[in-house]
CSV table of C-alpha atoms and ligand atoms in Angstrom, one decimal:
chain,number,residue,atom,x,y,z
A,15,MET,CA,-135.0,57.7,-70.5
A,16,ALA,CA,-135.8,59.7,-67.5
A,17,SER,CA,-139.5,60.9,-66.8
A,18,ARG,CA,-140.5,63.0,-63.9
A,19,PHE,CA,-143.0,60.2,-63.0
A,20,GLN,CA,-141.8,57.8,-60.5
A,21,ALA,CA,-143.4,55.0,-58.6
A,22,PRO,CA,-144.3,56.1,-55.0
A,23,LYS,CA,-141.8,56.1,-52.1
A,24,GLY,CA,-141.9,52.5,-50.6
A,25,THR,CA,-143.1,51.0,-53.7
A,26,PHE,CA,-141.6,48.9,-56.3
A,27,ASP,CA,-141.8,47.6,-59.8
A,28,ILE,CA,-141.6,43.7,-60.4
A,29,LEU,CA,-139.4,43.6,-63.2
A,30,PRO,CA,-139.0,40.8,-65.9
A,31,ALA,CA,-135.7,39.7,-64.3
A,32,GLY,CA,-137.2,39.1,-61.0
A,33,ALA,CA,-140.5,37.5,-62.2
A,34,HIS,CA,-139.3,33.9,-62.3
A,35,ALA,CA,-138.0,33.6,-58.5
A,36,ARG,CA,-141.5,35.2,-57.4
A,37,GLU,CA,-143.2,32.9,-59.5
A,38,ARG,CA,-141.3,29.8,-57.7
A,39,VAL,CA,-142.4,31.2,-54.4
A,40,GLU,CA,-145.8,31.5,-55.2
A,41,GLN,CA,-145.7,28.3,-57.1
A,42,LEU,CA,-144.5,26.3,-54.1
A,43,ALA,CA,-146.9,27.9,-51.7
A,44,ARG,CA,-149.9,26.9,-54.1
A,45,GLU,CA,-148.7,23.3,-54.1
A,46,LEU,CA,-148.0,23.2,-50.5
A,47,PHE,CA,-151.6,24.4,-49.4
A,48,ASP,CA,-153.4,22.3,-52.0
A,49,ARG,CA,-151.6,19.0,-50.4
A,50,ALA,CA,-152.7,20.3,-47.1
A,51,GLY,CA,-156.5,20.9,-47.9
A,52,TYR,CA,-156.2,24.7,-47.9
A,53,ALA,CA,-158.6,26.6,-50.0
A,54,ARG,CA,-157.6,30.1,-51.7
A,55,ILE,CA,-159.5,33.0,-50.4
A,56,GLU,CA,-159.2,36.6,-52.0
A,57,THR,CA,-160.7,39.5,-50.2
A,58,PRO,CA,-161.0,43.2,-51.5
A,59,ILE,CA,-157.9,45.4,-51.3
A,60,PHE,CA,-159.8,47.9,-49.3
A,61,GLU,CA,-162.0,47.4,-46.5
A,62,ASP,CA,-164.1,49.8,-44.0
A,63,THR,CA,-161.6,51.5,-41.9
A,64,GLU,CA,-163.5,50.5,-38.6
A,65,LEU,CA,-162.7,46.8,-39.4
A,66,PHE,CA,-158.9,47.4,-38.9
A,67,ALA,CA,-159.3,49.7,-36.0
A,68,ARG,CA,-161.3,47.2,-34.1
A,69,GLY,CA,-159.6,44.1,-35.4
A,70,VAL,CA,-155.8,44.8,-35.5
A,71,GLY,CA,-156.2,47.4,-32.5
A,72,GLU,CA,-156.4,51.1,-31.8
A,73,SER,CA,-153.2,51.1,-30.0
A,74,THR,CA,-151.2,49.2,-32.5
A,75,ASP,CA,-148.4,51.2,-34.9
A,76,ILE,CA,-150.5,49.9,-37.8
A,77,VAL,CA,-153.7,51.6,-36.8
A,78,ARG,CA,-152.3,54.8,-35.1
A,79,LYS,CA,-149.9,55.6,-38.0
A,80,GLU,CA,-149.5,53.3,-40.7
A,81,MET,CA,-152.7,53.1,-42.6
A,82,PHE,CA,-153.6,54.6,-46.1
A,83,THR,CA,-157.1,55.7,-45.2
A,84,PHE,CA,-159.0,57.9,-47.4
A,85,GLU,CA,-162.7,59.0,-47.9
A,86,ASP,CA,-164.6,57.5,-50.8
A,87,LEU,CA,-166.7,59.7,-52.7
A,88,GLY,CA,-169.8,58.7,-50.6
A,89,GLY,CA,-167.9,59.9,-47.5
A,90,ARG,CA,-167.1,56.6,-46.1
A,91,SER,CA,-163.6,56.0,-44.6
A,92,VAL,CA,-161.9,53.3,-46.6
A,93,THR,CA,-158.3,51.7,-45.8
A,94,LEU,CA,-156.1,49.9,-48.1
A,95,ARG,CA,-155.8,46.6,-46.1
A,96,PRO,CA,-152.6,46.6,-44.1
A,97,GLU,CA,-153.0,43.0,-43.2
A,98,GLY,CA,-155.0,39.9,-44.2
A,99,THR,CA,-156.3,38.5,-41.0
A,100,ALA,CA,-159.2,40.9,-40.1
A,101,PRO,CA,-160.6,40.9,-43.5
A,102,ILE,CA,-160.8,37.3,-43.5
A,103,ALA,CA,-162.4,37.2,-40.2
A,104,ARG,CA,-164.8,39.6,-41.7
A,105,ALA,CA,-165.5,37.4,-44.8
A,106,TYR,CA,-166.0,34.3,-42.7
A,107,LEU,CA,-168.5,36.1,-40.6
A,108,GLU,CA,-170.4,37.9,-43.6
A,109,GLN,CA,-170.2,34.8,-46.0
A,110,GLY,CA,-171.6,32.3,-43.3
A,111,MET,CA,-168.6,30.2,-43.6
A,112,HIS,CA,-169.2,29.1,-39.9
A,113,LYS,CA,-171.9,26.8,-41.7
A,114,LEU,CA,-169.3,24.9,-43.2
A,115,PRO,CA,-167.5,21.8,-41.6
A,116,GLN,CA,-165.1,23.5,-39.0
A,117,PRO,CA,-162.4,24.3,-39.0
A,118,VAL,CA,-162.2,26.3,-42.3
A,119,LYS,CA,-158.7,26.3,-43.7
A,120,LEU,CA,-157.9,29.2,-46.1
A,121,TRP,CA,-154.8,30.6,-47.7
A,122,TYR,CA,-153.9,33.9,-49.6
A,123,LEU,CA,-151.4,35.7,-51.5
A,124,GLY,CA,-151.6,39.3,-52.6
A,125,PRO,CA,-150.6,43.0,-51.7
A,126,TYR,CA,-150.9,44.8,-48.5
A,127,PHE,CA,-150.3,48.4,-47.7
A,128,ARG,CA,-148.4,50.1,-44.6
A,129,HIS,CA,-147.3,53.7,-44.5
A,130,GLU,CA,-143.8,52.6,-43.0
A,131,ARG,CA,-140.4,54.3,-43.1
A,132,PRO,CA,-139.2,52.5,-46.4
A,133,GLN,CA,-135.7,50.6,-45.7
A,134,ALA,CA,-134.3,47.3,-47.0
A,135,GLY,CA,-137.2,44.5,-46.7
A,136,ARG,CA,-139.8,47.2,-45.8
A,137,PHE,CA,-142.0,48.6,-48.2
A,138,ARG,CA,-145.4,50.5,-48.3
A,139,GLN,CA,-146.7,47.7,-50.7
A,140,PHE,CA,-145.6,44.6,-50.3
A,141,ASN,CA,-146.9,40.8,-50.7
A,142,GLN,CA,-147.8,38.4,-48.3
A,143,ILE,CA,-148.7,34.6,-48.5
A,144,GLY,CA,-150.7,33.7,-45.5
A,145,ALA,CA,-153.0,30.9,-44.0
A,146,GLU,CA,-155.8,30.9,-41.5
A,147,VAL,CA,-157.5,28.2,-39.9
A,148,ILE,CA,-160.8,29.4,-38.4
A,149,GLY,CA,-163.1,27.4,-35.9
A,150,ALA,CA,-160.9,25.1,-34.3
A,151,GLU,CA,-159.1,25.5,-30.8
A,152,SER,CA,-156.7,22.2,-31.0
A,153,PRO,CA,-153.2,22.7,-30.6
A,154,LEU,CA,-152.8,20.6,-33.6
A,155,VAL,CA,-154.1,23.8,-35.5
A,156,ASP,CA,-151.1,25.9,-34.2
A,157,ALA,CA,-148.6,23.1,-34.8
A,158,GLU,CA,-149.8,22.1,-38.4
A,159,LEU,CA,-149.8,26.0,-39.2
A,160,ILE,CA,-146.1,26.2,-38.0
A,161,MET,CA,-145.2,23.0,-39.7
A,162,LEU,CA,-146.5,24.3,-43.3
A,163,LEU,CA,-144.6,27.6,-42.7
A,164,ASP,CA,-141.5,25.8,-41.9
A,165,GLU,CA,-141.8,23.5,-44.9
A,166,LEU,CA,-142.7,26.6,-47.2
A,167,LEU,CA,-139.6,28.3,-46.2
A,168,ARG,CA,-137.4,25.2,-46.0
A,169,SER,CA,-138.5,24.0,-49.3
A,170,LEU,CA,-137.6,27.6,-50.9
A,171,GLU,CA,-134.1,27.0,-49.0
A,172,VAL,CA,-134.4,30.4,-47.0
A,173,PRO,CA,-131.2,30.1,-45.1
A,174,ALA,CA,-130.3,30.9,-41.5
A,175,LEU,CA,-133.7,30.4,-40.1
A,176,ARG,CA,-134.6,30.7,-36.6
A,177,LEU,CA,-138.0,30.1,-35.1
A,178,ARG,CA,-139.1,32.2,-32.0
A,179,LEU,CA,-142.0,30.6,-30.0
A,180,GLY,CA,-144.2,32.2,-27.3
A,181,SER,CA,-147.7,32.3,-25.7
A,182,LEU,CA,-149.6,35.4,-24.7
A,183,GLY,CA,-152.2,33.5,-23.1
A,184,SER,CA,-156.0,34.7,-22.5
A,185,PRO,CA,-156.8,38.5,-22.6
A,186,GLU,CA,-157.9,38.1,-19.1
A,187,ALA,CA,-154.4,36.6,-17.6
A,188,ARG,CA,-152.8,39.2,-19.9
A,189,ALA,CA,-154.5,42.1,-18.1
A,190,SER,CA,-153.0,41.2,-15.0
A,191,TYR,CA,-149.8,40.6,-16.3
A,192,ARG,CA,-150.1,44.0,-18.2
A,193,GLU,CA,-150.5,45.5,-14.7
A,194,GLU,CA,-147.5,43.9,-13.5
A,195,LEU,CA,-145.3,45.0,-16.3
A,196,ARG,CA,-146.6,48.5,-16.1
A,197,ALA,CA,-145.5,48.8,-12.6
A,198,TYR,CA,-142.0,47.2,-13.4
A,199,LEU,CA,-141.6,49.9,-16.4
A,200,ARG,CA,-142.8,52.6,-14.2
A,201,GLU,CA,-140.0,51.6,-11.7
A,202,HIS,CA,-137.4,51.8,-14.4
A,203,GLN,CA,-138.7,54.7,-16.1
A,204,ASP,CA,-135.9,56.8,-16.5
A,205,GLN,CA,-133.9,54.0,-18.4
A,206,LEU,CA,-136.8,53.9,-21.0
A,207,ALA,CA,-136.7,55.5,-24.5
A,208,LYS,CA,-139.3,58.2,-24.8
A,209,ASP,CA,-142.0,56.3,-26.9
A,210,VAL,CA,-142.0,53.5,-24.6
A,211,ARG,CA,-142.4,55.7,-21.6
A,212,GLU,CA,-145.2,57.2,-23.3
A,213,ARG,CA,-147.1,54.1,-24.0
A,214,ILE,CA,-146.6,52.3,-20.6
A,215,ASP,CA,-150.3,53.0,-20.0
A,216,GLN,CA,-151.7,52.1,-23.5
A,217,ASN,CA,-149.6,49.3,-24.8
A,218,PRO,CA,-146.6,48.2,-22.2
A,219,LEU,CA,-146.0,44.9,-24.3
A,220,ARG,CA,-144.7,47.0,-26.8
A,221,ALA,CA,-141.7,47.9,-25.0
A,222,PHE,CA,-140.5,44.3,-25.8
A,223,ASP,CA,-139.9,45.5,-29.5
A,224,SER,CA,-138.0,48.6,-28.8
A,225,LYS,CA,-134.7,49.0,-30.3
A,226,ASP,CA,-133.6,51.2,-28.0
A,227,GLU,CA,-130.6,50.1,-26.0
A,228,GLY,CA,-131.5,51.4,-22.4
A,229,THR,CA,-135.0,50.0,-22.9
A,230,ARG,CA,-133.7,46.4,-24.1
A,231,ALA,CA,-131.4,46.1,-21.0
A,232,VAL,CA,-134.6,46.9,-18.8
A,233,MET,CA,-136.7,44.6,-20.8
A,234,ALA,CA,-133.9,41.6,-20.6
A,235,GLU,CA,-134.9,41.4,-16.8
A,236,ALA,CA,-138.5,42.2,-17.3
A,237,PRO,CA,-141.5,39.6,-16.2
A,238,THR,CA,-142.8,37.7,-19.2
A,239,MET,CA,-146.4,36.4,-19.9
A,240,LEU,CA,-144.8,33.1,-20.4
A,241,GLU,CA,-144.4,32.8,-16.4
A,242,GLN,CA,-148.0,34.0,-16.0
A,243,LEU,CA,-150.0,31.5,-18.2
A,244,ASP,CA,-153.1,30.0,-16.6
A,245,ALA,CA,-153.6,26.2,-16.5
A,246,ASN,CA,-155.4,25.8,-19.6
A,247,ASP,CA,-153.2,28.2,-21.6
A,248,ALA,CA,-150.2,26.5,-20.3
A,249,GLU,CA,-151.4,23.1,-21.4
A,250,HIS,CA,-152.1,24.4,-24.6
A,251,PHE,CA,-148.9,25.6,-25.2
A,252,ALA,CA,-147.0,22.7,-23.9
A,253,ALA,CA,-149.2,20.5,-26.3
A,254,VAL,CA,-148.1,22.9,-29.2
A,255,ARG,CA,-144.4,22.4,-28.1
A,256,ARG,CA,-144.8,18.6,-27.9
A,257,LEU,CA,-146.2,18.4,-31.6
A,258,LEU,CA,-143.3,20.6,-32.7
A,259,ASP,CA,-140.7,18.4,-31.1
A,260,ARG,CA,-142.3,15.4,-32.5
A,261,ALA,CA,-142.1,16.9,-36.0
A,262,GLY,CA,-138.5,17.8,-35.6
A,263,ILE,CA,-139.1,21.4,-35.5
A,264,ALA,CA,-136.7,23.4,-33.5
A,265,TYR,CA,-137.6,26.6,-31.8
A,266,GLU,CA,-136.6,28.9,-29.2
A,267,LEU,CA,-139.0,29.6,-26.3
A,268,ASP,CA,-139.3,33.4,-26.2
A,269,GLY,CA,-141.5,35.4,-23.6
A,270,THR,CA,-140.5,38.4,-25.1
A,271,LEU,CA,-142.1,37.8,-28.5
A,272,VAL,CA,-144.8,40.4,-29.0
A,273,ARG,CA,-146.3,41.1,-32.3
A,274,GLY,CA,-147.5,44.2,-33.8
A,275,LEU,CA,-151.1,43.3,-33.8
A,276,ASP,CA,-153.5,43.1,-30.8
A,277,TYR,CA,-155.5,40.2,-31.7
A,278,TYR,CA,-153.2,37.6,-30.8
A,279,THR,CA,-154.1,34.8,-27.7
A,280,ARG,CA,-152.1,32.0,-26.8
A,281,THR,CA,-149.4,30.9,-29.2
A,282,VAL,CA,-147.3,33.2,-31.0
A,283,PHE,CA,-144.5,32.8,-33.5
A,284,ALA,CA,-141.9,34.2,-35.8
A,285,PHE,CA,-139.7,32.9,-38.2
A,286,GLU,CA,-136.4,35.0,-38.9
A,287,CYS,CA,-133.7,34.9,-41.3
A,288,GLU,CA,-130.3,36.2,-39.6
A,289,GLN,CA,-129.0,37.3,-43.0
A,290,LEU,CA,-131.7,40.1,-43.2
A,291,GLY,CA,-130.6,42.4,-40.9
A,292,ALA,CA,-132.8,44.8,-39.0
A,293,GLN,CA,-136.1,43.5,-40.8
A,294,SER,CA,-135.3,39.9,-40.2
A,295,GLU,CA,-138.7,38.5,-39.7
A,296,VAL,CA,-139.9,36.5,-42.7
A,297,GLY,CA,-143.2,35.3,-41.6
A,298,GLY,CA,-145.0,34.9,-38.2
A,299,GLY,CA,-148.3,34.7,-36.8
A,300,GLY,CA,-150.3,33.0,-33.8
A,301,ARG,CA,-153.7,32.5,-32.5
A,302,TYR,CA,-156.5,35.0,-32.2
A,303,ASP,CA,-159.2,33.3,-30.4
A,304,ARG,CA,-161.1,36.4,-29.9
A,305,LEU,CA,-160.8,38.2,-33.2
A,306,ILE,CA,-164.1,37.0,-34.4
A,307,GLU,CA,-166.1,38.0,-31.3
A,308,GLU,CA,-164.6,41.4,-31.5
A,309,LEU,CA,-165.8,41.8,-35.0
A,310,GLU,CA,-169.5,40.7,-33.3
A,311,GLY,CA,-169.6,37.2,-34.4
A,312,PRO,CA,-170.0,34.1,-32.1
A,313,PRO,CA,-167.0,32.8,-30.1
A,314,THR,CA,-164.7,31.3,-32.7
A,315,PRO,CA,-161.4,30.1,-32.0
A,316,ALA,CA,-158.6,30.8,-34.9
A,317,ALA,CA,-155.0,30.7,-35.8
A,318,GLY,CA,-152.8,31.9,-38.9
A,319,TRP,CA,-149.8,33.4,-40.4
A,320,ALA,CA,-148.5,35.6,-42.9
A,321,ALA,CA,-145.0,35.4,-44.6
A,322,GLY,CA,-143.5,38.6,-46.7
A,323,VAL,CA,-142.9,37.5,-50.3
A,324,GLU,CA,-140.2,40.2,-50.8
A,325,ARG,CA,-138.3,39.1,-47.4
A,326,ILE,CA,-138.3,35.7,-48.6
A,327,LEU,CA,-136.9,36.9,-51.9
A,328,LEU,CA,-134.1,39.1,-50.1
A,329,ALA,CA,-133.2,36.2,-47.9
A,330,LEU,CA,-132.7,33.8,-51.1
A,331,GLY,CA,-130.9,36.6,-52.8
A,332,GLU,CA,-132.0,35.1,-56.4
A,333,GLU,CA,-134.4,38.2,-57.5
A,334,HIS,CA,-132.4,37.9,-60.7
A,335,GLN,CA,-132.1,34.3,-61.0
A,336,ARG,CA,-133.3,33.5,-64.9
A,337,ARG,CA,-135.0,30.5,-65.8
A,338,PRO,CA,-133.3,29.3,-69.2
A,339,HIS,CA,-135.7,28.9,-72.2
A,340,ASP,CA,-136.0,25.8,-74.4
A,341,VAL,CA,-136.0,26.6,-77.7
A,342,PHE,CA,-135.8,29.9,-80.0
A,343,VAL,CA,-137.0,29.5,-83.4
A,344,ALA,CA,-135.0,32.1,-85.9
A,345,ALA,CA,-136.2,32.5,-89.3
A,346,ALA,CA,-134.8,34.1,-92.4
A,347,ASP,CA,-136.9,36.6,-94.3
A,348,GLY,CA,-140.0,34.8,-95.9
A,349,GLN,CA,-140.0,31.8,-93.2
A,350,ARG,CA,-141.7,34.0,-90.3
A,351,GLU,CA,-144.9,32.7,-90.7
A,352,GLN,CA,-143.5,29.2,-90.7
A,353,ALA,CA,-141.5,30.1,-87.7
A,354,LEU,CA,-144.6,31.3,-85.9
A,355,ALA,CA,-146.6,28.0,-86.6
A,356,LEU,CA,-143.6,25.9,-85.5
A,357,VAL,CA,-143.5,28.1,-82.1
A,358,ALA,CA,-147.1,27.2,-81.7
A,359,GLU,CA,-146.6,23.6,-82.0
A,360,LEU,CA,-143.7,23.3,-79.7
A,361,ARG,CA,-145.7,25.4,-77.1
A,362,HIS,CA,-148.3,23.0,-77.4
A,363,ALA,CA,-146.0,20.1,-76.6
A,364,GLY,CA,-145.0,21.9,-73.6
A,365,LEU,CA,-141.6,23.4,-74.7
A,366,ARG,CA,-141.0,27.1,-73.9
A,367,ALA,CA,-140.5,28.5,-77.3
A,368,GLU,CA,-140.0,32.0,-78.6
A,369,LEU,CA,-139.4,33.7,-81.9
A,370,ASP,CA,-138.3,37.1,-83.2
A,371,LEU,CA,-140.6,39.6,-82.9
A,372,ALA,CA,-138.5,42.5,-83.8
A,373,ASP,CA,-137.7,42.0,-87.4
A,374,ARG,CA,-133.7,41.3,-86.7
A,375,GLY,CA,-131.8,39.6,-89.4
A,376,LEU,CA,-130.6,35.9,-88.7
A,377,LYS,CA,-127.6,36.9,-87.1
A,378,GLY,CA,-129.4,39.2,-84.6
A,379,GLN,CA,-131.8,36.6,-84.0
A,380,MET,CA,-129.0,34.3,-83.0
A,381,ARG,CA,-127.6,37.0,-80.7
A,382,GLN,CA,-131.1,37.0,-79.0
A,383,ALA,CA,-131.2,33.2,-78.8
A,384,ASP,CA,-127.9,33.5,-76.8
A,385,ARG,CA,-128.9,36.3,-74.6
A,386,LEU,CA,-132.2,34.2,-73.6
A,387,GLY,CA,-130.2,31.5,-72.8
A,388,VAL,CA,-132.0,28.9,-74.7
A,389,ALA,CA,-130.7,25.2,-75.0
A,390,HIS,CA,-131.5,24.9,-78.6
A,391,ALA,CA,-132.2,27.0,-81.7
A,392,VAL,CA,-134.0,25.9,-84.8
A,393,ILE,CA,-133.0,27.9,-87.9
A,394,LEU,CA,-135.1,28.2,-90.7
A,395,ASP,CA,-133.3,29.2,-94.0
A,396,THR,CA,-134.8,31.1,-97.1
A,397,GLU,CA,-135.7,27.7,-98.8
A,398,GLY,CA,-137.2,26.6,-95.2
A,399,VAL,CA,-134.9,24.0,-94.5
A,400,ALA,CA,-134.4,23.5,-91.0
A,401,GLN,CA,-131.3,23.3,-88.8
A,402,LEU,CA,-131.0,22.3,-85.1
A,403,ARG,CA,-128.6,24.0,-83.0
A,404,ASP,CA,-127.2,22.9,-79.5
A,405,MET,CA,-126.5,26.4,-78.2
A,406,ARG,CA,-124.2,24.7,-75.5
A,407,SER,CA,-121.9,22.6,-77.7
A,408,GLY,CA,-122.5,24.8,-81.0
A,409,ASP,CA,-123.4,21.4,-82.9
A,410,GLN,CA,-125.8,22.1,-85.6
A,411,ARG,CA,-127.5,19.7,-88.1
A,412,GLU,CA,-129.9,19.6,-90.7
A,413,ILE,CA,-133.4,18.3,-89.4
A,414,ASP,CA,-136.6,17.4,-91.1
A,415,LEU,CA,-139.0,20.2,-90.2
A,416,ALA,CA,-141.9,17.6,-89.5
A,417,ARG,CA,-139.6,15.9,-86.9
A,418,VAL,CA,-138.6,19.1,-84.9
A,419,VAL,CA,-141.2,18.9,-82.0
A,420,GLU,CA,-141.0,15.2,-81.7
A,421,GLU,CA,-137.3,15.4,-81.4
A,422,LEU,CA,-136.9,18.5,-78.9
A,423,ALA,CA,-139.9,17.3,-76.8
A,424,GLY,CA,-138.4,14.0,-76.2
A,425,ARG,CA,-135.4,15.4,-74.6
B,646,HAM,P1,-147.2,40.7,-39.7
B,646,HAM,O1,-145.9,40.2,-39.1
B,646,HAM,O2,-147.6,42.2,-39.5
B,646,HAM,O3,-148.4,39.8,-39.4
B,646,HAM,O4,-146.8,40.4,-41.1
B,646,HAM,C1,-146.3,39.2,-41.6
B,646,HAM,C2,-145.0,39.3,-42.4
B,646,HAM,O5,-145.3,40.3,-43.5
B,646,HAM,C3,-144.0,39.6,-41.7
B,646,HAM,O6,-143.4,38.6,-41.1
B,646,HAM,C4,-143.0,40.5,-42.8
B,646,HAM,O7,-142.3,39.1,-43.5
B,646,HAM,C5,-144.0,40.9,-43.9
B,646,HAM,N1,-144.1,42.4,-43.7
B,646,HAM,C6,-144.8,42.9,-42.7
B,646,HAM,N2,-144.6,44.4,-43.2
B,646,HAM,C7,-143.9,44.6,-44.3
B,646,HAM,C8,-143.5,45.5,-44.9
B,646,HAM,N3,-143.7,46.8,-44.7
B,646,HAM,N4,-142.7,45.4,-46.2
B,646,HAM,C9,-142.1,44.1,-46.3
B,646,HAM,N5,-142.9,43.1,-45.7
B,646,HAM,C10,-143.6,43.2,-44.6
B,646,HAM,C11,-149.6,39.8,-40.1
B,646,HAM,O8,-149.6,40.6,-41.0
B,646,HAM,C12,-150.6,38.9,-39.4
B,646,HAM,N6,-151.8,39.2,-40.6
B,646,HAM,C13,-150.2,37.6,-39.7
B,646,HAM,C14,-151.2,36.6,-39.4
B,646,HAM,C15,-152.0,35.9,-40.0
B,646,HAM,N7,-151.4,36.3,-37.9
B,646,HAM,C16,-152.6,35.5,-37.7
B,646,HAM,N8,-152.9,35.3,-39.1
């Protein structure tokens, strides 16, 4: 059934076959955050464009070329949120969350939008699960956040995980490091990719992200921020590492880890799944001690992460895994009302029960029960006599209609 209407490039439909795997990811996240005392926050899908320009940073790819920005009917520039941290920092300030006991621990789940070139694992509308802890400077926060993401990915059984860990220090220390890096890049200009060369002045750190071979060779020898941390930042980073060691979380120290957002300070991290190819990062984040100030709030340390739901699903390779249903109630003509009443009772007892909604004959209903992969079928014949069929073994016996729920719920 072709139609000329198609979903926009880089977007996708979440189809019934993939719904269960997705639901499982969301459910595990919900339970994890609940146990850790994080409360759910939801912010609007679009925000004032200026929020991202200020929060995420004018020199980032996201702000320069990936935002879905448009004018609303009142002539205001609004943007579909490309990420969740700046909006949550905005909400923290706007809603007076600094008056709550600190830190405020938040989690979120929802769609984000970036006008990137679509490819495997990279979409223009995608979903993130994320956490933000606002109002505490302790390395315990960094460690707890990393432990939570580790736990989430492990409990989902995401394979072949690697944790990269670095520190970007303070903006002041980074400013002098940036100068040093600029000088180094200029020395090696002729070996660098054009886009890296063009951004030596504006954002030299992004050279670490380049996929260009010549650039990578140059960057392998480049000075890193890790070597230039000031005493406080170095101590903070050492404390985070001690806590992770104690928790038994393996990581690779990586001075080349730069992330595509400008707000990071101190700790940064990324979990990668080697099986994912080019878009291997399933989740990442870090500390952003200056973001709230950048948004005209008081000095407020904070840290967080976000994980890509679609990347997790791709890594699990179980997009189409089905969850078998419990019971199908098949009914001969004249028994459909009875079937609906029975299904309602079974559902009330906590079973996943279905009935035919398409006027199939009994044979067709049994084929449907088979397709659904139910464990049992209850068959009501024209006289209203019930049979219970074990769909795996094929065993079938008569059963008292009044005892069906009790019998099935007890299994
Ligand atoms: P991010 O690294 O830009 O960080 O995105 C987080 C995760 O979202 C990535 O690791 C990736 O799994 C997923 N993701 C990003 N872009 C796409 C895309 N185009 N298609 C599919 N998945 C994608 C942030 O967004 C920060 N707000 C994280 C954070 C929270 N830092 C501190 N707090």
